[in-house]
Structure formats: C-alpha cells, structure tokens
Short mmCIF file of C-alpha atoms in Angstrom, two decimals:
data_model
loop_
_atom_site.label_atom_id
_atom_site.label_comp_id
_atom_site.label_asym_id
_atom_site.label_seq_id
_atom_site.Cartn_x
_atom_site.Cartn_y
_atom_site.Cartn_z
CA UNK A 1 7.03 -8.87 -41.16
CA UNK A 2 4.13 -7.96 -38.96
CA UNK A 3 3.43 -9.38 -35.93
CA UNK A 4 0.43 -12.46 -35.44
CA UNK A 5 -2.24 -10.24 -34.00
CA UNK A 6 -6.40 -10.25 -33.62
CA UNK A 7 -7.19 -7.50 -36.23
CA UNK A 8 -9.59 -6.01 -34.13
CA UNK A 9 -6.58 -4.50 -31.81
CA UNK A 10 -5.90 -2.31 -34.14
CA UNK A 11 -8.96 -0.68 -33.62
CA UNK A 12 -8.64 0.39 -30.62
CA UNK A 13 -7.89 4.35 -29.35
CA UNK A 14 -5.16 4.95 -26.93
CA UNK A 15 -6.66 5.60 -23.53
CA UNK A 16 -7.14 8.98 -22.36
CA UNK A 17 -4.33 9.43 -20.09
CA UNK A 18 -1.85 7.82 -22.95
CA UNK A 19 -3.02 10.50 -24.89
CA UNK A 20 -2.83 13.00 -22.29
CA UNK A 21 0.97 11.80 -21.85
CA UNK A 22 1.38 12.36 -25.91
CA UNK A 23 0.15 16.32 -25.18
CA UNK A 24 2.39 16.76 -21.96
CA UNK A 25 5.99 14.67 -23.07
CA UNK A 26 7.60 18.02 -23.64
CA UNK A 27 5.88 20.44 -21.03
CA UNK A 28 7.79 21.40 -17.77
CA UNK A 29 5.37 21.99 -15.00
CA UNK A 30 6.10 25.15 -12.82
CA UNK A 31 9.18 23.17 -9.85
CA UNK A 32 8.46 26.26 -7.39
CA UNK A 33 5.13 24.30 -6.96
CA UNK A 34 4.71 20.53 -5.57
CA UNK A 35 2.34 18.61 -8.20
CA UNK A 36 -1.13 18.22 -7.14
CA UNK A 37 -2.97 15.39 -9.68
CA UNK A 38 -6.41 15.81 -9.87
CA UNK A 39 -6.25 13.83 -12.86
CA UNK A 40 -6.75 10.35 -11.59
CA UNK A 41 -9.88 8.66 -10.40
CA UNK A 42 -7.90 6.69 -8.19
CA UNK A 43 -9.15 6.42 -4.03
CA UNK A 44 -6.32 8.34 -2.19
CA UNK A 45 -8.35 7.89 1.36
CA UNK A 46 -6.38 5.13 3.42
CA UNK A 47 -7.80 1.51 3.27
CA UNK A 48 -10.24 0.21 6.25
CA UNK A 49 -8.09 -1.70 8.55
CA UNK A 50 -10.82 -4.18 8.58
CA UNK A 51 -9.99 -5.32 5.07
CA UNK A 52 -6.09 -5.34 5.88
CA UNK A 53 -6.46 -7.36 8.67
CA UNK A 54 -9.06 -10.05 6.59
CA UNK A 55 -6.39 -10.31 4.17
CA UNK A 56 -3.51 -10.98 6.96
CA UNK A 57 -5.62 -13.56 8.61
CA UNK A 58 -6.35 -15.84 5.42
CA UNK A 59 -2.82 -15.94 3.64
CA UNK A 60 -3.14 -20.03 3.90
CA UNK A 61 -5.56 -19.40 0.43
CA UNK A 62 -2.13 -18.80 -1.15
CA UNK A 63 -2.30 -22.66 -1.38
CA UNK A 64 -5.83 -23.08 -2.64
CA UNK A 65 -7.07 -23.00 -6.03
CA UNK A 66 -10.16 -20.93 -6.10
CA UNK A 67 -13.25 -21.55 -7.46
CA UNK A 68 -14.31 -19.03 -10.52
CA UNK A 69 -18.12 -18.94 -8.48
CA UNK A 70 -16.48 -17.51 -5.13
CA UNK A 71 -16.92 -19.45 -2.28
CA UNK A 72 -20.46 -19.44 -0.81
CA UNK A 73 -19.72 -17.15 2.20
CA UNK A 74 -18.77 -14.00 -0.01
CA UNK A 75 -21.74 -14.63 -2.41
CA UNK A 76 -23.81 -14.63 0.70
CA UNK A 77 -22.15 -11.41 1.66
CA UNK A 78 -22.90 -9.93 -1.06
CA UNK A 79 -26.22 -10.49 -1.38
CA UNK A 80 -26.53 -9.49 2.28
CA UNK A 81 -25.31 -6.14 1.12
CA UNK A 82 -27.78 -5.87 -1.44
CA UNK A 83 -30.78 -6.28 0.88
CA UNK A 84 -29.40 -3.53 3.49
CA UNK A 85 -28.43 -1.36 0.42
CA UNK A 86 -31.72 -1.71 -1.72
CA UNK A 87 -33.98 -3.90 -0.13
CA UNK A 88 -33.81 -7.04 -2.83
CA UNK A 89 -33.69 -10.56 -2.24
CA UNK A 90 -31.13 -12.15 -4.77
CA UNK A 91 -30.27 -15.94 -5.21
CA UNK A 92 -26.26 -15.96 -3.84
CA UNK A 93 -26.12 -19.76 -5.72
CA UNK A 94 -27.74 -18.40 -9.20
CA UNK A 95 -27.53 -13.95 -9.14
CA UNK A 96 -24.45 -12.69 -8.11
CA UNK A 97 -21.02 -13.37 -8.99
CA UNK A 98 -18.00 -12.05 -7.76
CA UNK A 99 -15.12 -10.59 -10.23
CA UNK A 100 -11.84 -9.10 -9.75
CA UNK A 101 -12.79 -5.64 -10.05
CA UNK A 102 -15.54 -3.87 -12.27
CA UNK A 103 -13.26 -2.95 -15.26
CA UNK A 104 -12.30 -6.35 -16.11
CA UNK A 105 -15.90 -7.79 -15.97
CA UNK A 106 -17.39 -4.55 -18.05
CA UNK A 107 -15.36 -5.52 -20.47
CA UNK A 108 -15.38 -9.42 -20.48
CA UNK A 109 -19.31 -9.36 -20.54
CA UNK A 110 -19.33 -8.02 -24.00
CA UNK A 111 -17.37 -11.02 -25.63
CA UNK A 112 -20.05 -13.19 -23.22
CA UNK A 113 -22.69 -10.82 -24.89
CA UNK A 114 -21.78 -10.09 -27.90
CA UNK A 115 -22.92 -12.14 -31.31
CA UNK A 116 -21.02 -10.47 -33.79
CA UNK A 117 -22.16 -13.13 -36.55
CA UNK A 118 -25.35 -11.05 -36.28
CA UNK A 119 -25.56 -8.20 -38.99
CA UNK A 120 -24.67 -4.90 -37.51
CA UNK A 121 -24.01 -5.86 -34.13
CA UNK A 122 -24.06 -2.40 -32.07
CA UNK A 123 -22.71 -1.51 -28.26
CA UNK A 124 -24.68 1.54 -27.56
CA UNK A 125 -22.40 3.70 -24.68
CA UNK A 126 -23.07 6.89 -23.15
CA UNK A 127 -20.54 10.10 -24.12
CA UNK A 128 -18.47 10.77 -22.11
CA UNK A 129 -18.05 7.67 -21.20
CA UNK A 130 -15.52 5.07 -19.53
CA UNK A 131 -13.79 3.65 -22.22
CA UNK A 132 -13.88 0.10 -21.27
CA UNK A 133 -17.19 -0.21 -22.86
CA UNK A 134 -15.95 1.00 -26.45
CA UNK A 135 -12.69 -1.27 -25.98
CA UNK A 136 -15.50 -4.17 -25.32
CA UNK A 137 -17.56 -3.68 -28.00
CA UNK A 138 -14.66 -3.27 -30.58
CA UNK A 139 -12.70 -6.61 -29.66
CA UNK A 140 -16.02 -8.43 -29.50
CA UNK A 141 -16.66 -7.32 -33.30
CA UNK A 142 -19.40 -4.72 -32.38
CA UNK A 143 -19.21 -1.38 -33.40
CA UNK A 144 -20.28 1.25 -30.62
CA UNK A 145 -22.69 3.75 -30.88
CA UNK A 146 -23.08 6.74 -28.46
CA UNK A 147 -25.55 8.97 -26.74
CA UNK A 148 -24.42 12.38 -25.98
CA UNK A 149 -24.46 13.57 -22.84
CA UNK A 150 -27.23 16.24 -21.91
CA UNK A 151 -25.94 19.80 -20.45
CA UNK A 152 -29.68 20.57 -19.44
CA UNK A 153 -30.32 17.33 -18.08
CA UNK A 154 -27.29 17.09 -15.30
CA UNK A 155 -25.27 15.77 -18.18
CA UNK A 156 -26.96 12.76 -18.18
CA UNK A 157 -27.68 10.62 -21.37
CA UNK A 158 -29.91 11.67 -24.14
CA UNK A 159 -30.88 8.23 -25.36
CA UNK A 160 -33.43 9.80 -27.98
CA UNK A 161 -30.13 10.77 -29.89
CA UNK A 162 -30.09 6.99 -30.54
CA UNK A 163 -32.35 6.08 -33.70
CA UNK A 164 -34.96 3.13 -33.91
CA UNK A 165 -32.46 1.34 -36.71
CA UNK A 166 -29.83 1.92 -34.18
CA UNK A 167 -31.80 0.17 -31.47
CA UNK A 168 -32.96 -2.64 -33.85
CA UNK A 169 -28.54 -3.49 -34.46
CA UNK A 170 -28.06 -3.14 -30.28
CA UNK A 171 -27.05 -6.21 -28.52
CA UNK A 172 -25.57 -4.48 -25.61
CA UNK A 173 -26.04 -0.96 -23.49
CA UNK A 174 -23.54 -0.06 -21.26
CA UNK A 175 -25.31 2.70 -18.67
CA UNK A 176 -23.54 3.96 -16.01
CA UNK A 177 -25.46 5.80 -12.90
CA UNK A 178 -23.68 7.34 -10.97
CA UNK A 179 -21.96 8.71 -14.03
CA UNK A 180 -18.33 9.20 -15.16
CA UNK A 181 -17.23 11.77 -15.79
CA UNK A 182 -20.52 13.73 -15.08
CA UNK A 183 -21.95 12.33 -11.36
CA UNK A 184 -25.48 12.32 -12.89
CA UNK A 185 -27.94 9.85 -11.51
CA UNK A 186 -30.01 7.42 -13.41
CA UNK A 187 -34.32 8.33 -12.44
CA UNK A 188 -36.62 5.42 -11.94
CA UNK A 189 -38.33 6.91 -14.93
CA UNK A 190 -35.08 6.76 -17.73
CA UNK A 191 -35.05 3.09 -16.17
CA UNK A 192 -38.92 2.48 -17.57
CA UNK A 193 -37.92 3.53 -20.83
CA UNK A 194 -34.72 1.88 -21.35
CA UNK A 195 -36.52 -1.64 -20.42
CA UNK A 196 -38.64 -0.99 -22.83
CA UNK A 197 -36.49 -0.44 -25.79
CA UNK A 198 -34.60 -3.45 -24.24
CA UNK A 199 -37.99 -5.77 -24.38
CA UNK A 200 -38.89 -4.19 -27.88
CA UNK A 201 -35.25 -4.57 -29.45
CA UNK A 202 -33.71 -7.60 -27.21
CA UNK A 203 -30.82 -6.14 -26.09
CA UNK A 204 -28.85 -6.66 -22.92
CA UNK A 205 -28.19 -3.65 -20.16
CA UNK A 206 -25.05 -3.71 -18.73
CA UNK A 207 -25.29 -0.80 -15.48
CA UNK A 208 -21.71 0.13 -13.68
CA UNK A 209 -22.69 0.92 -10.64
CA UNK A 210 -19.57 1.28 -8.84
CA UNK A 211 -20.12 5.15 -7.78
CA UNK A 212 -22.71 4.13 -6.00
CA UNK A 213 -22.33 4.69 -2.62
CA UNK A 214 -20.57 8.42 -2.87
CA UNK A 215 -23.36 10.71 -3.12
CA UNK A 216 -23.96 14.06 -1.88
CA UNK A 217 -27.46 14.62 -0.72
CA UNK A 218 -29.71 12.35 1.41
CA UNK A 219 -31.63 9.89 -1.15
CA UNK A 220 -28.79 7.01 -2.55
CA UNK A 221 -28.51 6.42 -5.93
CA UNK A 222 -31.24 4.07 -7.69
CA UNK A 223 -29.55 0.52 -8.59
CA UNK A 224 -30.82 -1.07 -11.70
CA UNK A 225 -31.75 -4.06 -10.53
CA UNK A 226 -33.90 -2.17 -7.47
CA UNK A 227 -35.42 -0.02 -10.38
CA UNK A 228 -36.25 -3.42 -12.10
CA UNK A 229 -38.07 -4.70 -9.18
CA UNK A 230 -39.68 -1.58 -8.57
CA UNK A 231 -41.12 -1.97 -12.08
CA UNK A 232 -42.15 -5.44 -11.80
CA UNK A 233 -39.27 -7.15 -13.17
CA UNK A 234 -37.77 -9.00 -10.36
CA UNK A 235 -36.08 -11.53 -12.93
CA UNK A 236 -34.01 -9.34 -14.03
CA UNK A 237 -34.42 -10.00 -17.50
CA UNK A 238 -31.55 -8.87 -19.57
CA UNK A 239 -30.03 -6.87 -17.14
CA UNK A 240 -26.78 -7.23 -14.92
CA UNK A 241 -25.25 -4.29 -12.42
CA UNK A 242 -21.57 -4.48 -11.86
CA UNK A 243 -20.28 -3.09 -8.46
CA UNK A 244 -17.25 -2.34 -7.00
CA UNK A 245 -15.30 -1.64 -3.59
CA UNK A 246 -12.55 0.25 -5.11
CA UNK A 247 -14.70 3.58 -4.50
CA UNK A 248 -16.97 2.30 -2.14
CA UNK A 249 -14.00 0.92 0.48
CA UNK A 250 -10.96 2.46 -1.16
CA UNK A 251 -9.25 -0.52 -2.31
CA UNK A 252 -8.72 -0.06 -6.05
CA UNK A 253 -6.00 -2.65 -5.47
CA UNK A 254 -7.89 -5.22 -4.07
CA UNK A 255 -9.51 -5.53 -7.43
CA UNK A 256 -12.91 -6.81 -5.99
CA UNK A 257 -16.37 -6.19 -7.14
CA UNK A 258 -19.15 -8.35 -8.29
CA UNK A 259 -22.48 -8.59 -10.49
CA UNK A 260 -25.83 -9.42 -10.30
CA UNK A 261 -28.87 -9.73 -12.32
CA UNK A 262 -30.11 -11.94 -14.86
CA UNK A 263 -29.06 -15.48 -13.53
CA UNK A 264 -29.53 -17.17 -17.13
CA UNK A 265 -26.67 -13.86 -18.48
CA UNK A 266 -24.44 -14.89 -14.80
CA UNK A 267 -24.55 -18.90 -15.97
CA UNK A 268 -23.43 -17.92 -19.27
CA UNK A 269 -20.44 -15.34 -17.87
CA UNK A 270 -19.38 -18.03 -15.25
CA UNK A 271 -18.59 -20.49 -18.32
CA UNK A 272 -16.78 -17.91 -19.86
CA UNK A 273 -14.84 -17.03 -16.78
CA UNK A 274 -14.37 -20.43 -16.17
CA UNK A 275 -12.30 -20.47 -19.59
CA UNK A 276 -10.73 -17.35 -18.96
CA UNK A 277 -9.03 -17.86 -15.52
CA UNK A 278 -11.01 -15.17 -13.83
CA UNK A 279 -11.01 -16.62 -10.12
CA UNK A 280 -10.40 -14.20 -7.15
CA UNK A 281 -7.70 -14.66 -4.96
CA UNK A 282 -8.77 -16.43 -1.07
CA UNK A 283 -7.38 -13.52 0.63
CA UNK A 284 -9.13 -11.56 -1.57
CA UNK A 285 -12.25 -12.90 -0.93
CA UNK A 286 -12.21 -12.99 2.82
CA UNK A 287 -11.44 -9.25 2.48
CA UNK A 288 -14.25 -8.90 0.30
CA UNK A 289 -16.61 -10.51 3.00
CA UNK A 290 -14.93 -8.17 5.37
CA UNK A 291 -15.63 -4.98 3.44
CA UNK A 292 -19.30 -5.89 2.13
CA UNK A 293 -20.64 -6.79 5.65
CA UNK A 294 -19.14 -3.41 7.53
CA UNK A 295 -21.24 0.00 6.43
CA UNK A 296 -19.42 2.24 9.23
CA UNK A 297 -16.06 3.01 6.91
CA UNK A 298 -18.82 3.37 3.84
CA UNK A 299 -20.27 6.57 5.59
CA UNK A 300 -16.89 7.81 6.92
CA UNK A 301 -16.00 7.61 3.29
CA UNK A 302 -18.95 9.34 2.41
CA UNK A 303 -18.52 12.32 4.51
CA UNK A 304 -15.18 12.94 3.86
CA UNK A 305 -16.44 13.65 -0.16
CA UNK A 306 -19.08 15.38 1.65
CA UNK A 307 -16.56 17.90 3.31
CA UNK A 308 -14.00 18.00 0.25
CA UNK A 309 -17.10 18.65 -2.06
CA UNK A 310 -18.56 21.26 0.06
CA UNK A 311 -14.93 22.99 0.38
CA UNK A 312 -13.92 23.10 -3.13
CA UNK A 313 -17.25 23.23 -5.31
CA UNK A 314 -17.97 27.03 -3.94
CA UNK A 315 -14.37 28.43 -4.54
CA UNK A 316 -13.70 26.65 -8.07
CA UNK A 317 -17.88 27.70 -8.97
CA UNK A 318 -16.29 31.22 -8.84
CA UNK A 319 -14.22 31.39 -11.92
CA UNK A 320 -15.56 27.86 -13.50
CA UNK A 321 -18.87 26.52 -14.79
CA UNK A 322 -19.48 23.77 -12.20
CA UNK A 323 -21.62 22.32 -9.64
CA UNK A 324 -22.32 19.98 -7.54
CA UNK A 325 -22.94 16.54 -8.94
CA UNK A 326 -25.83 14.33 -8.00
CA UNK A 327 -22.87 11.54 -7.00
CA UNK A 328 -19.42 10.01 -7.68
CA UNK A 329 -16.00 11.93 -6.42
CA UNK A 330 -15.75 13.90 -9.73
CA UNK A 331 -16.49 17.71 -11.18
CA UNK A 332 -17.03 18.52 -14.71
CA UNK A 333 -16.10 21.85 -14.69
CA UNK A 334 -16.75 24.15 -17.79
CA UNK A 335 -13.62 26.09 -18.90
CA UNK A 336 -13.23 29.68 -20.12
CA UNK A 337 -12.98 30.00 -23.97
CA UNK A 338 -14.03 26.03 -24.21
CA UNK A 339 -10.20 25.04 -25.23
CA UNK A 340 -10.17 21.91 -22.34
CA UNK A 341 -6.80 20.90 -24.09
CA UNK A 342 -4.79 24.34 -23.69
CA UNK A 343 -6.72 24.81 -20.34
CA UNK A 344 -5.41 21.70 -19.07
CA UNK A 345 -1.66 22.06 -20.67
CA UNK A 346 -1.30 25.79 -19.11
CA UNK A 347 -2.74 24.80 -16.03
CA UNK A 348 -0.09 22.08 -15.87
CA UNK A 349 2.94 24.39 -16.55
CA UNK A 350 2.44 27.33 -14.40
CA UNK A 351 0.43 25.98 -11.44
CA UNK A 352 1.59 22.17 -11.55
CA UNK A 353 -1.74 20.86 -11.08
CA UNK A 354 -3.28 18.00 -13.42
CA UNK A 355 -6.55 17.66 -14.77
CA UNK A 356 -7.85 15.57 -17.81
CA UNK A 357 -9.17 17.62 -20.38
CA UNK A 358 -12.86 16.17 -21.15
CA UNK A 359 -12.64 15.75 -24.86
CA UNK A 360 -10.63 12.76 -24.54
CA UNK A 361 -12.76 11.13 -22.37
CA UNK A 362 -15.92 11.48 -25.10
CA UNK A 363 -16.07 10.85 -29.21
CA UNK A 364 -16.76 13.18 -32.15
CA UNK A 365 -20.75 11.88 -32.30
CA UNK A 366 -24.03 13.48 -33.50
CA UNK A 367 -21.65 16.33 -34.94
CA UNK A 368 -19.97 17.37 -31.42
CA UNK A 369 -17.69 15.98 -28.76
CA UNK A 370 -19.50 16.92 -25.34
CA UNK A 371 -16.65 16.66 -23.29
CA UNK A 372 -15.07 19.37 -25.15
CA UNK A 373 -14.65 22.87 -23.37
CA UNK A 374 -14.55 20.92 -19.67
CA UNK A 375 -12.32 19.27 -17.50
CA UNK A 376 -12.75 16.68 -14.87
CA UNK A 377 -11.43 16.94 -11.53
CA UNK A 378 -11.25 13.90 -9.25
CA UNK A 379 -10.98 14.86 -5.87
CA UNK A 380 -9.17 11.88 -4.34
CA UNK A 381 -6.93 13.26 -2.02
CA UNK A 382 -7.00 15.03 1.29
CA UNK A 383 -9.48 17.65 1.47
CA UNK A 384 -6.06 19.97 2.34
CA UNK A 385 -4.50 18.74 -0.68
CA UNK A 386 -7.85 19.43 -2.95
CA UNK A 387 -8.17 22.89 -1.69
CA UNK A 388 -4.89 24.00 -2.31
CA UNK A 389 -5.20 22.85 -6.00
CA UNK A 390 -8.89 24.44 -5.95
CA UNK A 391 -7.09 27.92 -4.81
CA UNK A 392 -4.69 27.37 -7.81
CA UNK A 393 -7.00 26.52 -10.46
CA UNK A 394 -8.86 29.90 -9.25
CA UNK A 395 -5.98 32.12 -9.35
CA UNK A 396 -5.20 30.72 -12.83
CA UNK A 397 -7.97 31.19 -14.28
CA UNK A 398 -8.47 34.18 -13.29
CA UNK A 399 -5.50 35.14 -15.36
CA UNK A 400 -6.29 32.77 -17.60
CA UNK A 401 -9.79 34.65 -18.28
CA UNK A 402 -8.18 38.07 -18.56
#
C-alpha cells in the first residue's frame, strides 16, 4: 500500500548534489591526495565574533516565544542597512520581514504567491538556476518555465526566450542578481523591462539577492528594490528582494535573512508564516541586529574573495574557459570536450578534488541544457586551500586535454 502523500512530491527532481552522490557511490578518489571540495557553496571563512558574542549574551530568548514579525529592533536594523547599502527609506512596521534564511522564504513565497486554481499557472526561473524556485513552483501547483542563460551576455538571463503566452500564464519570476551559478549582475536596464512585462502580465518578481555584497570590482550590485525606486516605483509594486547573511557574514547556520518590498505581498507572507511556524529564534535575532549594523567584517569578507579570486581565476583561465564574474564566490568554468559529468568524475578520482558538474544545476529547455560542458567552483575555503585545488585542476586538465 502506498504511503498518504501530496501528489505533487512526486514531482520533484533529486537535488543536484543527491544526484551527484548517485554518479560518485562507486568512485574511489585518488588517498595519496587530501580532498579539496569545491563543490559546496557553503561560507568556509570563520564567523564574526560579533555575532557569536550577540548570540552568547541573549540565551534568556530560549524562554520567549517569538513573534513571526521580528521584534522591532531587528526590523529597524534592517532597514538601517538598507539605507547605508542603497540609499532607500523602507517602512520597518509594513516592508521588511525577517526569515530564517533565504532558502526557506524563496520557497514559501510561492505557495503565498501562487494561485494554482488559475489556468496555466507558470513560475518563470532563470537556467541555471537554484533549484528552490522549481521545487516552489511545483508544490504550489505551478509548472516552471525557464530562461536560458546567455554565454554572450555574462551568462545572464535571456528573458526574450520566454514567449508572450508564456508571460500571459506567469504568476511568479524568480530572478536572481548576483547570479548562481554564473555571478552575472542584473543592469538597471533588464530591471525596466522586466517591470514592464510584470505591469503588462501581473505577475510577481521574486529577486534573491543574497550574493550581494561579494563583488569584485568597485560599483555594488544593483538591488531590485533600489532599481525600482530609481525607476519611479518606490511602492514596490509586485516586487520583494530576499537577502541573506549566510554569504554576506558567513553564518549559513544562523539561518537569518530577510525581505522587503511590496508591503501589501509582506502582509500576505506574514499570515502565512504566521500559520506555518516560521518565527526566528531571540538569539538569533539579536545576532542578526549584530551582523546587519557592523559593515567592517562585510569588507574583510569582501577582500578575502578579492585575493582568492585574483589568485585562482589567472592559473585555472590557463587550461579552462573562465573568467572573472561580475559577483558571488563562484566560477563557471568551461570544460575541455564539454563532458561536465566525466570532467567532474575523473577529476574526482585522480586529483581528489570536487566540483559540481553544471548540467545538473540547469534543465533540458529551448532544446539545450546551458550548464552542460561547465563546472562550478565555489571558492569557500582558504585562499591556500583554493590554490592548491586550482594547481590540480590545471595539471589535470592538462592531461585531461591531451
């Protein structure tokens, strides 16, 4: 007998490290080497002893039950951050709401979202893309539809790929700017034209933003909400940003982030949260407060991607279509031969080092996968760590290419 289940489970796609696991259960990597996992977009730089010590000092919110709005103080925070970061004055009581993390309010804004009594309901995603947003759309009763990513464009999005009938179905866009897997940056221009398909067609914009403050070059990354005022749409209107300090302060485990936007979208996701238990912890948010009103461990972040960046992008440029990304910690690196699967499994057994092959981080759509033939490399780690892998990769691709 089957088990009692939502339907809509079922379709689902593993995620791409499950299926990486699937390709690698019977490969030995090389033991003469230590394993180096590039694999992972996980923070490896230590955590701000700021946010440690906010956490130590409030463990009495153990014995609190939190409000699902976040207390006043870390709403103020956050909208303190936004002024310094972008120069916008949000509403802390009606714009910004803090969540436990970025991935679990991408995907819980969908089934806020989402009217899938509505013929045709559509989640339009970018490809590659973090798959959260497909995961969303499917368990909300959408079905998504992507937008290729662009080699001659930065890999950004080619939204034209996306038909007017297409459009007409969307209820939801998930953009993300900085991008992953690609780094690319969304211009003030894209912006213009994706409000207008949203005010022609109705449908919501959804930007992950949490990326945002890694970035390579002097100008910072354009928000979506700063490109909305800059186009004279300082309500917002059907738009929300999602941020994070997992990246930003290196505290994936802290699970803190929060969004902003739209405050008639943020009344509806509070209900909803309300419902779903979606409260962050006291200690959590007086570490929060900690980490969104200190910018000093931000750029000491920042330059140490700087320095990694600068150290591996030459050396792995050499045998390796890749450079330099306009943001985030990642490289999409072209492989030789475009096989990103046997790339990735060979590199694995004789250098030890992990990577995650880029066609299982996009979908078959518009008759191609574009992650296919490249790899993406997060470098997390120490910069000595990251250039001992780069100095693998090299010398195995060289015999790789031979």
């Amino acid at each position: 007998m089957q088990t009692p289940h939502n339907p809509l489970l079922d379709t689902l796609q593993p995620y791409p490290f499950e299926r990486l696991r699937a390709l690698t259960k019977d490969l030995q990597p090389n033991p003469a080497l230590r394993p180096i996992s590039l694999g992972i977009g996980e923070p490896k730089h230590p955590a701000p002893k700021l946010i440690e010590d906010a956490l130590m000092a409030h463990l009495s919110g153990l014995s609190v039950y939190p409000a699902t709005a976040g207390e006043p103080r870390l709403r103020e925070a956050i909208c303190g951050w936004l002024q310094r970061r972008y120069g916008l004055a949000l509403d802390p009581a009606r714009q910004v709401l803090p969540v436990n993390g970025s991935r679990e309010a991408l995907f819980a804004f969908a089934q806020t979202v989402i009217d899938a009594s509505r013929p045709g309901a559509t989640v339009v995603c970018p490809n590659p893309f973090y798959q959260i947003y497909e995961g969303a759309a499917l368990l909300a009763g959408a079905k998504p539809a992507f937008a290729n990513s662009d080699p001659a464009r930065n890999f950004a999005a080619d939204w034209r790929q996306i038909d007017d009938a297409t459009w007409a179905r969307t209820q939801l866009l998930y953009v993300c700017s900085p991008g992953n897997p690609t780094g690319a940056v969304m211009p003030l221009e894209e912006w213009r034209q994706l409000f207008e398909l949203s005010d022609r067609h109705g449908f919501v914009i959804a930007s992950d933003e949490c990326y945002s403050e890694i970035y390579f070059r002097n100008e910072a990354p354009l928000s979506g909400l700063q490109a909305a005022v800059q186009l004279g749409r300082p309500d917002f209107r059907n738009l929300v940003a999602f941020t994070s300090l997992s990246k930003r302060s290196n505290v994936p485990g802290l699970r803190s982030g929060f969004v902003a936007g739209d405050a008639a979208l943020l009344k509806k996701f509070l209900l909803y949260r309300t419902y779903h238990g979606s409260a962050m912890n006291p200690m959590v948010q007086a570490a929060s407060i900690a980490a969104w009103n200190d910018e000093a461990h931000v750029v000491a972040n920042r330059d140490a991607y700087r320095a990694k960046f600068a150290a591996v992008t030459p050396l792995l440029a050499e045998v390796l279509d890749v450079a330099l990304p306009d943001a985030s910690f990642y490289l999409w690196a072209g492989v030789p031969g475009g096989d990103d699967i046997r790339f990735t499994l060979e590199l694995l057994a004789q250098y030890n080092v992990a990577v995650l092959p880029g066609s299982l981080l996009a979908r078959e759509a518009h008759g191609v996968n574009p992650g296919r033939g490249r790899i993406r490399l997060a470098l997390v780690a120490e910069e000595a760590e990251c250039l001992e892998a780069a100095h693998r990769i090299v010398e195995f691709t060289r015999a790789y290419s031979a």
